[in-house]
Backbone as CSV, one residue per row, in Angstrom:
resi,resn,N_x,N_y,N_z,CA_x,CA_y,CA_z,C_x,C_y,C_z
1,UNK,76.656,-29.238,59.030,76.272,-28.063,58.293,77.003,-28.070,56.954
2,UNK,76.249,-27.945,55.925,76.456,-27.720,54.643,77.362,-26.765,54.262
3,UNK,78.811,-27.064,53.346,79.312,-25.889,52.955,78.345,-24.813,51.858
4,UNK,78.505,-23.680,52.081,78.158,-22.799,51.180,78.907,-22.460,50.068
5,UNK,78.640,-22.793,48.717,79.864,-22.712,47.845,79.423,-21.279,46.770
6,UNK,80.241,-20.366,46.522,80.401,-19.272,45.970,80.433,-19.930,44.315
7,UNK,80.025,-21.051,43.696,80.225,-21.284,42.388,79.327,-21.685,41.936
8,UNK,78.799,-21.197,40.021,77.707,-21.539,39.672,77.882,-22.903,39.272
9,UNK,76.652,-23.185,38.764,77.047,-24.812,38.135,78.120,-24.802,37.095
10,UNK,78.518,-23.694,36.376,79.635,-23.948,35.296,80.732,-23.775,36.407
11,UNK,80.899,-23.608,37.411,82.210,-23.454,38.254,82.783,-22.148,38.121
12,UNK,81.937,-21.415,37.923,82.957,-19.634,37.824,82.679,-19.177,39.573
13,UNK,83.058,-18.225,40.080,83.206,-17.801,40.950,81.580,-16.935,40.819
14,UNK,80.936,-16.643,41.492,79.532,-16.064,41.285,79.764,-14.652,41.713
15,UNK,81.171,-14.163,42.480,80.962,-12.716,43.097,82.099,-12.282,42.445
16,UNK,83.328,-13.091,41.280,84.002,-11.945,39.934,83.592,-11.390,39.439
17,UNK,83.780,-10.808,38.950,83.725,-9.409,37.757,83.374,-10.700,36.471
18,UNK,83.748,-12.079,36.349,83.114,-12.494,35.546,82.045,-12.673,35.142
19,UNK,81.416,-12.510,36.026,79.927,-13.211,36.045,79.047,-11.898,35.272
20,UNK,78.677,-12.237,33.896,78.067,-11.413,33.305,76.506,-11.518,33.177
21,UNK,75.719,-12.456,34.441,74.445,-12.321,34.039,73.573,-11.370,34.432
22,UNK,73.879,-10.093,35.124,73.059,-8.811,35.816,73.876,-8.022,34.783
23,UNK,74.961,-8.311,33.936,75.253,-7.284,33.638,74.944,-7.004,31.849
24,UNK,74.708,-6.054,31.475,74.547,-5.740,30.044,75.859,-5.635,29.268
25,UNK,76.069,-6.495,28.121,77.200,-6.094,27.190,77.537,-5.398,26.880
26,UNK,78.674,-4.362,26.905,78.674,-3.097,26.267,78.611,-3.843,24.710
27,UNK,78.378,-2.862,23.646,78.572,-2.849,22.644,79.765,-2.970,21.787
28,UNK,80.302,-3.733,21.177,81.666,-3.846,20.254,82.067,-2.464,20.021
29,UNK,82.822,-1.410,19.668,82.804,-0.276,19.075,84.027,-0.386,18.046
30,UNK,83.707,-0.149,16.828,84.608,-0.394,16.081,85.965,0.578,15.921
31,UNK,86.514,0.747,15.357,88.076,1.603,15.637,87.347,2.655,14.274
32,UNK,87.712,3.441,14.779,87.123,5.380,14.530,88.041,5.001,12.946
33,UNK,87.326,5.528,11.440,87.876,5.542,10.810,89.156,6.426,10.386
34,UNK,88.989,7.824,11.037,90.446,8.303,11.033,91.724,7.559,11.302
35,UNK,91.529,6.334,12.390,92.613,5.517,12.785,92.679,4.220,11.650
36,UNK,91.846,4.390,10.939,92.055,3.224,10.079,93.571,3.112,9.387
37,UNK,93.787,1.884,9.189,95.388,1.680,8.258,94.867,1.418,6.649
38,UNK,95.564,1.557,6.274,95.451,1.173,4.604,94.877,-0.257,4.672
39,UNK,95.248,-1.126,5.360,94.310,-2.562,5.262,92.847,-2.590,5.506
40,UNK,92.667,-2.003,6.640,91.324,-1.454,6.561,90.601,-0.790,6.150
41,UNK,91.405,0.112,5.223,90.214,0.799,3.815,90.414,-0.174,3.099
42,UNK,91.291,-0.915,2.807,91.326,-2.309,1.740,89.722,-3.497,2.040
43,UNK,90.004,-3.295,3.318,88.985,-4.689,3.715,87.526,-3.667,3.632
44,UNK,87.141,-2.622,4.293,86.228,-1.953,3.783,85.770,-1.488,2.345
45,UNK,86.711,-1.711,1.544,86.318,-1.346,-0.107,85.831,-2.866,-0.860
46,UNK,86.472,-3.873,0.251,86.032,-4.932,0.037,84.808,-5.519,-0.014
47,UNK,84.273,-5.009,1.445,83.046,-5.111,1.731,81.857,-4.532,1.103
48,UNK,82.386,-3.125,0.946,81.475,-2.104,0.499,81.242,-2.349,-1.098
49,UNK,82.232,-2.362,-1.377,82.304,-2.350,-3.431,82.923,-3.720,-3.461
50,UNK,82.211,-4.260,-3.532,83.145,-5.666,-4.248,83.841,-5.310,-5.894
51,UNK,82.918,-5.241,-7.066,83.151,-4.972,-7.925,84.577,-4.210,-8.262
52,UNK,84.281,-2.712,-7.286,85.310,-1.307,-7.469,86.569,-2.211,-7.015
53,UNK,86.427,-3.152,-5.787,87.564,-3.880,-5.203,88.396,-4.492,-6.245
54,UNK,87.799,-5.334,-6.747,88.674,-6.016,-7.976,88.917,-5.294,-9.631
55,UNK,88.779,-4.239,-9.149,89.238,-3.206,-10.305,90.123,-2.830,-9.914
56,UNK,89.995,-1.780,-8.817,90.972,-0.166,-8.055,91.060,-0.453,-7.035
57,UNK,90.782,-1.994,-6.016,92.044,-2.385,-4.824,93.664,-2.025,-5.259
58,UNK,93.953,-2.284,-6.152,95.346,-2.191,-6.157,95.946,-0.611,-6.163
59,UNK,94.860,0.178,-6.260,95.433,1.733,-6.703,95.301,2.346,-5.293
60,UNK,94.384,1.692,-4.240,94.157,1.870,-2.497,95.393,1.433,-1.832
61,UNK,95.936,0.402,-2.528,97.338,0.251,-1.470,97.863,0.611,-2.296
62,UNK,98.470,1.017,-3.513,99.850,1.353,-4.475,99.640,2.867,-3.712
63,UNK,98.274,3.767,-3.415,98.561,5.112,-2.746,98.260,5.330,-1.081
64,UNK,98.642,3.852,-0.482,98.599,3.729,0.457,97.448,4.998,1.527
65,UNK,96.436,4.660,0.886,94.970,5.256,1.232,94.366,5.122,2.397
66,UNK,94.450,6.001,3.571,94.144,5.539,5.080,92.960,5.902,5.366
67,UNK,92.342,5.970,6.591,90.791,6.151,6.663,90.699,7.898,6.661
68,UNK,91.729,8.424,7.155,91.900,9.996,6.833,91.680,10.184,5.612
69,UNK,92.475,9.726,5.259,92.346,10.373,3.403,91.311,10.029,2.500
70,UNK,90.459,8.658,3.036,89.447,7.971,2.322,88.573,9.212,2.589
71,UNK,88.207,9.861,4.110,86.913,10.404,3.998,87.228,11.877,3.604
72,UNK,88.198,12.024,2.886,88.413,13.478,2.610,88.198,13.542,1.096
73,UNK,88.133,12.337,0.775,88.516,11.958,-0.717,87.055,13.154,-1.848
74,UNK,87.189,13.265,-2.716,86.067,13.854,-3.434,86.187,12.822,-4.749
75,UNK,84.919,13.613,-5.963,85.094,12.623,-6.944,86.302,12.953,-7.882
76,UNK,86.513,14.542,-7.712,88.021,14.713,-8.101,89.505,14.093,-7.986
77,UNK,89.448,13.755,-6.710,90.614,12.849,-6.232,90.296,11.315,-6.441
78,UNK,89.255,10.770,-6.332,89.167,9.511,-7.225,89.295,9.382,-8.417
79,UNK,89.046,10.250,-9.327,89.397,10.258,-10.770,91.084,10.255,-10.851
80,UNK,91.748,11.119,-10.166,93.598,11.293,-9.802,93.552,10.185,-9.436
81,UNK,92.962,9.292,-8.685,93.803,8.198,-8.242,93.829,7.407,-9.208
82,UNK,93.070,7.217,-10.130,92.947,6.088,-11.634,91.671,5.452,-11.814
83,UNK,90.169,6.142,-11.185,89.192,5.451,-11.323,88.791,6.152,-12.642
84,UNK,88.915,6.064,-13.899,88.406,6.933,-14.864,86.668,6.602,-15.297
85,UNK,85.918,5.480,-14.755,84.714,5.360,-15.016,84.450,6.156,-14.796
86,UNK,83.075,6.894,-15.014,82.188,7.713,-14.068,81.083,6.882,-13.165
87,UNK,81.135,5.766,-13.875,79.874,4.939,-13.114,80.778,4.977,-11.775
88,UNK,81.875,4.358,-12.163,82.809,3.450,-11.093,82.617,4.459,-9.685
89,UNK,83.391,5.626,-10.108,83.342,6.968,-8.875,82.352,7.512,-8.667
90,UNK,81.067,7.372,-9.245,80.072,7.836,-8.532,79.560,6.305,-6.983
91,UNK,79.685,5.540,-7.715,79.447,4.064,-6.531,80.100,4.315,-5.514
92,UNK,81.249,4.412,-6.001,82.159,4.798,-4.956,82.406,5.925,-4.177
93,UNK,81.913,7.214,-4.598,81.374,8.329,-4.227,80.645,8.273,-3.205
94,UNK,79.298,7.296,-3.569,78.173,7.357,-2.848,78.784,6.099,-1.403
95,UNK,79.412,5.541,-1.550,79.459,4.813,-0.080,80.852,5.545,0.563
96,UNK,81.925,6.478,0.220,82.562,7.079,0.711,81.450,8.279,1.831
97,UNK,80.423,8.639,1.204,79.714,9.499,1.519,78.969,9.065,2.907
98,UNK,78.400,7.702,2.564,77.843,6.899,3.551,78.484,6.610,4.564
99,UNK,79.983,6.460,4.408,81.020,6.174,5.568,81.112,7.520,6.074
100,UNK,80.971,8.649,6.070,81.049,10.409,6.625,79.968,9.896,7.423
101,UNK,79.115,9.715,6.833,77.505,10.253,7.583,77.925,9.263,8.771
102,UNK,78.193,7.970,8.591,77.865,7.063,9.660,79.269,7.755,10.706
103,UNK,80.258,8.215,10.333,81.248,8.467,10.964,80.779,10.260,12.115
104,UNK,80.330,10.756,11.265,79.617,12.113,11.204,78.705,12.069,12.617
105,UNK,77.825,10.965,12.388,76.810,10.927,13.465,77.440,9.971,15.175
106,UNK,78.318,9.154,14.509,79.070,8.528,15.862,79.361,9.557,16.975
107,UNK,80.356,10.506,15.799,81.101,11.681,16.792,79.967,12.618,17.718
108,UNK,79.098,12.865,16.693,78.154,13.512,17.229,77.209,12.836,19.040
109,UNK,77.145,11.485,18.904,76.558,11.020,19.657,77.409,10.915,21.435
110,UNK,79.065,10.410,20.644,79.824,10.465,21.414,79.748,12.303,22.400
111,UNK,79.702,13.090,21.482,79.863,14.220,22.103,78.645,14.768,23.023
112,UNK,77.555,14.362,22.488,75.906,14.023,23.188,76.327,13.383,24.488
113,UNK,76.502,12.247,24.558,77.173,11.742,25.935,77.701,12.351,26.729
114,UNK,78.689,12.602,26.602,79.988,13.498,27.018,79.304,14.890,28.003
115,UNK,78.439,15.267,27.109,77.577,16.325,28.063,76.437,16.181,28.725
């Protein structure tokens, strides 16, 4: 009589918690921008504004700018920080704005769940 072996052809165990083929991926979820550090509004201004990046990166870490303070920011307080364009702070305006909404609707969904 034939042993019965518990392993797939890659050799994983077929009845761990490894075995992810019945199961669906959760989704990555990225870290809530309130918890962001100053590197990560750095690498996000990166992404978002390239241009604004290699202007007024240096004025995001010289005021050590966290994801709290990014989404509180107005075009008033970007002008205080040293963006004196108007082009510049409205660009930048408009994807600060975009980061609320997308942040705005997470919470919202999370809290949808929840109930």
């Amino acid at each position: 009589m034939a042993a019965v072996s518990n392993r797939n052809p890659n050799g994983n165990d077929i009845n761990s918690d490894k075995n992810y083929d019945n199961k669906k991926p959760k989704p990555i979820r990225r870290k809530p921008v309130y918890f962001w550090t100053n590197s990560d509004v750095v690498k996000w201004l990166w992404r978002q504004c390239t241009d604004t990046y290699t202007l007024y990166g240096h004025l995001f870490t010289e005021h050590d700018i966290t994801g709290r303070t990014l989404v509180r920011m107005n075009e008033i307080s970007l002008e205080k920080l040293g963006i004196s364009n108007q082009d510049h702070r409205d660009a930048l305006w408009q994807e600060i704005l975009k980061l609320r909404l997308r942040t705005d609707i997470l919470e919202m969904r999370d809290l949808e769940s929840k109930n």
